[in-house]
Coordinates of C-alpha atoms in Angstrom, one line a residue:
X317 CA 88.7 104.2 -88.1
X318 CA 91.9 103.3 -91.0
X319 CA 89.1 101.3 -92.8
X320 CA 86.8 104.3 -93.3
X321 CA 90.7 106.3 -94.7
X322 CA 91.1 103.8 -97.5
X323 CA 88.0 103.2 -98.8
X324 CA 85.2 105.5 -98.0
X325 CA 87.9 108.7 -98.2
X326 CA 84.3 110.9 -99.6
X327 CA 83.5 110.3 -95.4
X328 CA 86.4 111.4 -94.2
X329 CA 85.7 114.4 -96.2
X330 CA 82.5 114.8 -95.0
X331 CA 83.9 114.7 -91.7
X332 CA 86.2 117.1 -92.2
X333 CA 84.0 119.9 -94.0
X334 CA 81.4 119.1 -91.4
X335 CA 83.8 119.8 -88.3
X336 CA 85.2 122.7 -90.2
X337 CA 80.9 124.1 -90.1
X338 CA 81.0 123.0 -86.7
X339 CA 83.5 126.0 -85.5
X340 CA 82.8 128.3 -88.0
X341 CA 79.2 128.1 -86.4
X342 CA 81.0 129.0 -82.6
X343 CA 82.8 132.1 -83.6
X344 CA 81.8 135.3 -81.8
X345 CA 81.2 138.4 -83.2
X346 CA 83.8 139.8 -81.9
X347 CA 86.0 137.6 -83.9
X348 CA 87.2 135.0 -80.8
X349 CA 86.2 131.6 -80.0
X350 CA 85.1 131.4 -76.9
X351 CA 85.2 128.3 -74.6
X352 CA 86.0 126.2 -71.3
X353 CA 84.5 128.3 -68.1
X354 CA 87.4 128.1 -65.4
X355 CA 87.9 130.7 -62.7
X356 CA 89.3 133.5 -64.7
X357 CA 86.8 132.5 -67.5
X358 CA 86.5 131.6 -71.2
X359 CA 89.3 131.3 -73.0
X360 CA 89.8 134.2 -75.6
X361 CA 93.1 133.8 -77.0
X362 CA 94.5 130.0 -76.7
X363 CA 91.1 129.3 -78.3
X364 CA 90.7 131.5 -81.1
X365 CA 94.4 131.4 -82.5
X366 CA 94.1 127.4 -82.2
X367 CA 90.9 127.2 -83.8
X368 CA 91.9 130.1 -86.8
X369 CA 95.4 128.1 -87.5
X370 CA 93.2 124.6 -87.6
X371 CA 90.6 126.3 -90.3
X372 CA 93.1 128.0 -92.0
X373 CA 96.4 126.1 -92.1
X374 CA 95.0 123.6 -95.1
X375 CA 95.2 125.2 -98.7
X376 CA 91.6 124.8 -98.9
X377 CA 89.9 126.8 -96.3
X378 CA 86.8 127.9 -95.9
X379 CA 86.6 130.4 -94.1
X380 CA 85.2 133.6 -95.1
X381 CA 87.3 136.1 -95.6
X382 CA 85.4 138.4 -92.9
X383 CA 86.1 135.9 -90.2
X384 CA 89.6 135.3 -90.7
X385 CA 89.9 138.8 -90.6
X386 CA 88.2 139.4 -87.3
X387 CA 89.9 136.9 -85.5
X388 CA 93.4 138.5 -86.7
X389 CA 92.0 141.5 -85.4
X390 CA 90.6 139.6 -82.4
X391 CA 94.2 138.9 -81.9
X392 CA 95.6 141.6 -82.2
X393 CA 93.5 143.4 -79.9
X394 CA 94.4 140.6 -77.4
X395 CA 98.1 141.3 -77.7
X396 CA 100.2 142.6 -75.1
X397 CA 104.0 143.2 -75.5
X398 CA 104.9 139.6 -73.9
X399 CA 102.2 137.8 -76.3
X400 CA 98.9 136.4 -75.7
X401 CA 97.4 134.6 -72.7
X402 CA 94.4 132.3 -71.9
X403 CA 92.0 135.7 -72.0
X404 CA 92.2 139.5 -71.4
X405 CA 92.5 138.8 -67.8
X406 CA 95.2 136.3 -67.2
X407 CA 99.1 136.9 -67.4
X408 CA 100.6 136.0 -71.2
X409 CA 102.0 132.7 -71.6
X410 CA 103.8 130.8 -73.4
X411 CA 101.8 128.2 -75.4
X412 CA 99.3 130.7 -76.1
X413 CA 101.9 133.1 -77.5
X414 CA 103.0 130.3 -79.7
X415 CA 99.5 129.6 -80.6
X416 CA 98.9 133.2 -81.8
X417 CA 101.8 134.0 -83.5
X418 CA 101.4 130.8 -85.2
X419 CA 98.7 131.4 -86.9
X420 CA 99.8 135.1 -87.4
X421 CA 103.0 134.5 -89.1
X422 CA 101.2 131.6 -91.2
X423 CA 98.1 134.3 -92.1
X424 CA 101.5 137.2 -92.4
X425 CA 99.4 139.8 -90.2
X426 CA 102.6 140.2 -88.4
X427 CA 106.0 140.6 -89.5
X428 CA 107.9 137.1 -88.6
X429 CA 110.8 138.5 -87.4
X430 CA 108.6 140.2 -84.7
X431 CA 107.0 137.8 -83.8
X432 CA 109.6 135.6 -82.7
X433 CA 110.8 138.3 -80.9
X434 CA 107.7 138.0 -78.3
X435 CA 108.2 134.2 -78.2
X436 CA 112.2 134.5 -76.9
X437 CA 110.6 135.6 -74.2
X438 CA 109.7 131.9 -73.3
X439 CA 113.1 130.6 -74.3
X440 CA 116.2 129.8 -72.3
X441 CA 120.0 129.7 -73.9
X442 CA 119.3 125.8 -73.6
X443 CA 116.4 126.0 -75.7
X444 CA 114.1 124.8 -73.1
X445 CA 111.2 126.8 -72.6
X446 CA 109.5 128.4 -69.7
X447 CA 105.5 128.8 -70.1
X448 CA 105.6 132.0 -67.4
X449 CA 107.7 134.2 -67.3
X450 CA 107.9 134.9 -63.4
X451 CA 109.0 131.9 -61.7
X452 CA 107.8 134.0 -58.2
X453 CA 104.5 134.2 -59.0
X454 CA 103.6 131.1 -60.9
X455 CA 106.0 128.2 -59.4
X456 CA 106.4 125.1 -61.6
X457 CA 103.6 126.8 -64.1
X458 CA 106.6 128.7 -64.7
X459 CA 109.2 125.8 -65.2
X460 CA 109.8 123.9 -68.7
X461 CA 106.9 122.1 -69.4
X462 CA 107.4 119.2 -72.5
X463 CA 103.8 120.1 -73.7
X464 CA 104.7 123.6 -74.6
X465 CA 108.5 123.4 -75.9
X466 CA 107.4 122.1 -78.9
X467 CA 104.4 124.5 -79.4
X468 CA 106.3 127.2 -79.4
X469 CA 109.8 126.0 -81.8
X470 CA 106.4 124.9 -84.5
X471 CA 105.6 128.7 -84.1
X472 CA 109.4 129.5 -84.6
X473 CA 109.2 127.6 -87.7
X474 CA 106.2 129.4 -89.2
X475 CA 107.7 132.4 -88.4
X476 CA 111.5 131.2 -89.8
X477 CA 109.4 130.9 -93.1
X478 CA 107.8 134.6 -92.9
X479 CA 111.2 136.2 -91.6
X480 CA 113.5 138.6 -93.9
X481 CA 116.4 136.5 -94.9
X482 CA 118.8 138.7 -92.3
X483 CA 117.3 136.9 -89.7
X484 CA 116.9 133.5 -90.3
X485 CA 120.8 132.3 -89.3
X486 CA 119.6 133.8 -85.5
X487 CA 115.9 131.4 -85.8
X488 CA 118.0 128.7 -86.7
X489 CA 120.3 128.2 -84.0
X490 CA 117.1 129.1 -81.4
X491 CA 115.3 125.9 -83.7
X492 CA 118.4 123.6 -83.4
X493 CA 119.2 124.7 -79.9
X494 CA 115.4 123.4 -79.1
X495 CA 115.4 120.7 -81.2
X496 CA 118.0 119.4 -78.8
X497 CA 116.3 119.8 -76.2
X498 CA 113.6 118.2 -77.4
X499 CA 115.5 114.6 -78.1
X500 CA 117.0 115.1 -74.7
X501 CA 114.2 115.3 -72.5
X502 CA 112.8 112.3 -73.9
X503 CA 115.3 109.7 -73.2
X504 CA 113.8 106.3 -72.5
X505 CA 110.2 107.1 -71.6
X506 CA 109.2 110.2 -73.8
X507 CA 107.7 113.4 -72.7
X508 CA 104.9 113.5 -70.3
X509 CA 102.0 115.8 -70.2
X510 CA 101.9 119.2 -67.7
X511 CA 99.0 120.1 -69.0
X512 CA 97.2 117.9 -69.6
X513 CA 95.7 114.5 -68.6
X514 CA 97.5 112.2 -70.8
X515 CA 100.7 112.0 -71.8
X516 CA 99.5 111.2 -75.7
X517 CA 99.4 115.2 -76.4
X518 CA 102.6 116.3 -75.2
X519 CA 104.3 112.9 -77.2
X520 CA 101.8 113.6 -79.9
X521 CA 103.2 117.5 -80.9
X522 CA 107.3 116.5 -80.3
X523 CA 106.4 114.0 -82.4
X524 CA 105.3 116.9 -85.0
X525 CA 108.0 119.3 -83.8
X526 CA 110.5 117.2 -84.8
X527 CA 108.9 116.1 -88.0
X528 CA 108.8 119.5 -89.2
X529 CA 112.5 120.2 -87.5
X530 CA 114.3 117.9 -89.1
X531 CA 112.7 114.5 -88.9
X532 CA 112.2 111.7 -86.2
X533 CA 115.2 110.2 -84.5
X534 CA 114.7 106.7 -85.6
X535 CA 114.9 105.7 -81.3
X536 CA 112.6 107.7 -80.6
X537 CA 110.3 106.8 -83.3
X538 CA 110.9 103.3 -82.2
X539 CA 110.0 104.2 -78.6
X540 CA 107.3 106.2 -79.4
X541 CA 106.3 102.9 -81.1
X542 CA 106.6 101.0 -78.3
X543 CA 104.7 103.5 -76.0
X544 CA 101.7 103.9 -78.6
X545 CA 101.5 99.3 -78.3
X546 CA 101.5 99.7 -74.6
X547 CA 99.0 102.4 -73.9
X548 CA 95.8 101.8 -73.1
X549 CA 92.3 102.9 -75.4
X550 CA 92.0 106.4 -76.0
X551 CA 89.7 107.4 -73.2
X552 CA 88.3 110.4 -74.9
X553 CA 87.9 112.3 -78.6
X554 CA 91.1 114.4 -77.7
X555 CA 93.1 111.5 -76.8
X556 CA 91.6 109.4 -79.9
X557 CA 93.2 112.2 -82.4
X558 CA 96.6 111.9 -79.7
X559 CA 96.9 108.4 -80.7
X560 CA 96.1 109.0 -84.5
X561 CA 98.7 111.1 -84.5
X562 CA 101.6 109.5 -83.1
X563 CA 101.0 106.5 -85.4
X564 CA 100.7 108.9 -88.0
X565 CA 104.3 110.4 -87.2
X566 CA 105.5 106.6 -86.4
X567 CA 103.9 105.0 -90.3
X568 CA 102.1 102.8 -88.0
X569 CA 99.1 101.2 -89.2
X570 CA 96.7 102.1 -86.5
X571 CA 94.7 99.3 -87.0
X572 CA 97.6 97.1 -85.9
X573 CA 98.1 99.0 -82.5
X574 CA 94.7 97.7 -80.9
X575 CA 93.8 100.8 -78.7
X576 CA 92.0 103.4 -82.4

C-alpha cells in the first residue's frame, strides 16, 4: 500500500476519484445518503453527514453544488432541538449530532456557536460525553464511549473555527477539558470501542482528535505504535483504513507493521 503511494501517486488519485464517484451515485433524490438495514430502518442523518463531510473536506472536492445543497437541506430537515439521530425515527445521539455539526460548520451552513450549543447536550462538565441523553431509557448506550467523544470534540473544533470571537473562550475551555479527559482515559491500553467491533476505530479517531487539538502526547503515540505492531491483520477494508490512519498519525511506515 505504501509503495503505491510512493511510486504511483496517480493510482491513488484515481482510486480517490472512483470512490467519490461511487458516493455521488448513491445519493437519494431527497439529498440523503442511506446505509445499513437495522430494526429502526436505514441510517439517514448519520451517513448523510459523514459522506457530505468526506466529499467536501478537501479543497479539490468534486461534489456538484446542487448535490451539496440537497444534502445540507436534508440535514436541516432532519434536525431536532437536541441534534440528529441515526434516522428520523430514532432518538438523537451524540455521534450523529457530531457528524452533522462537523459537516454543517465546515460548510458554514449554520452558525458555529449555535451548533456548539447543540453539542453541549452530550458533554459533561469534566469533559466526558454521553451518546444518548436519557440514561434511564438507553442504559449503557447513554454512557461515555471512547468511539464517540473524539467525534464530538472534532465537531467542536469546526464550530470553534466558524464561531464569533466572543464565543471562542467558552469553546476553548470545553475542548481543553475534553482533550484532558481523552488523554486520561487512554491509560496504558489506549481506548476501547463500544459501537464498533474493532478497537482500531476508537484508537484512530482519538489520535485524530488529539492531533487536531494540540498534538498527540509522546507516551500515547508510543503505546499506539506498540498496539499497532501487536495487532492482527485487518479483517475488513474498514479496519484496514483505521490501522492505516493510526500508522500515519503515529508517523510509522505502514510496511513495517507487518499488518498493512
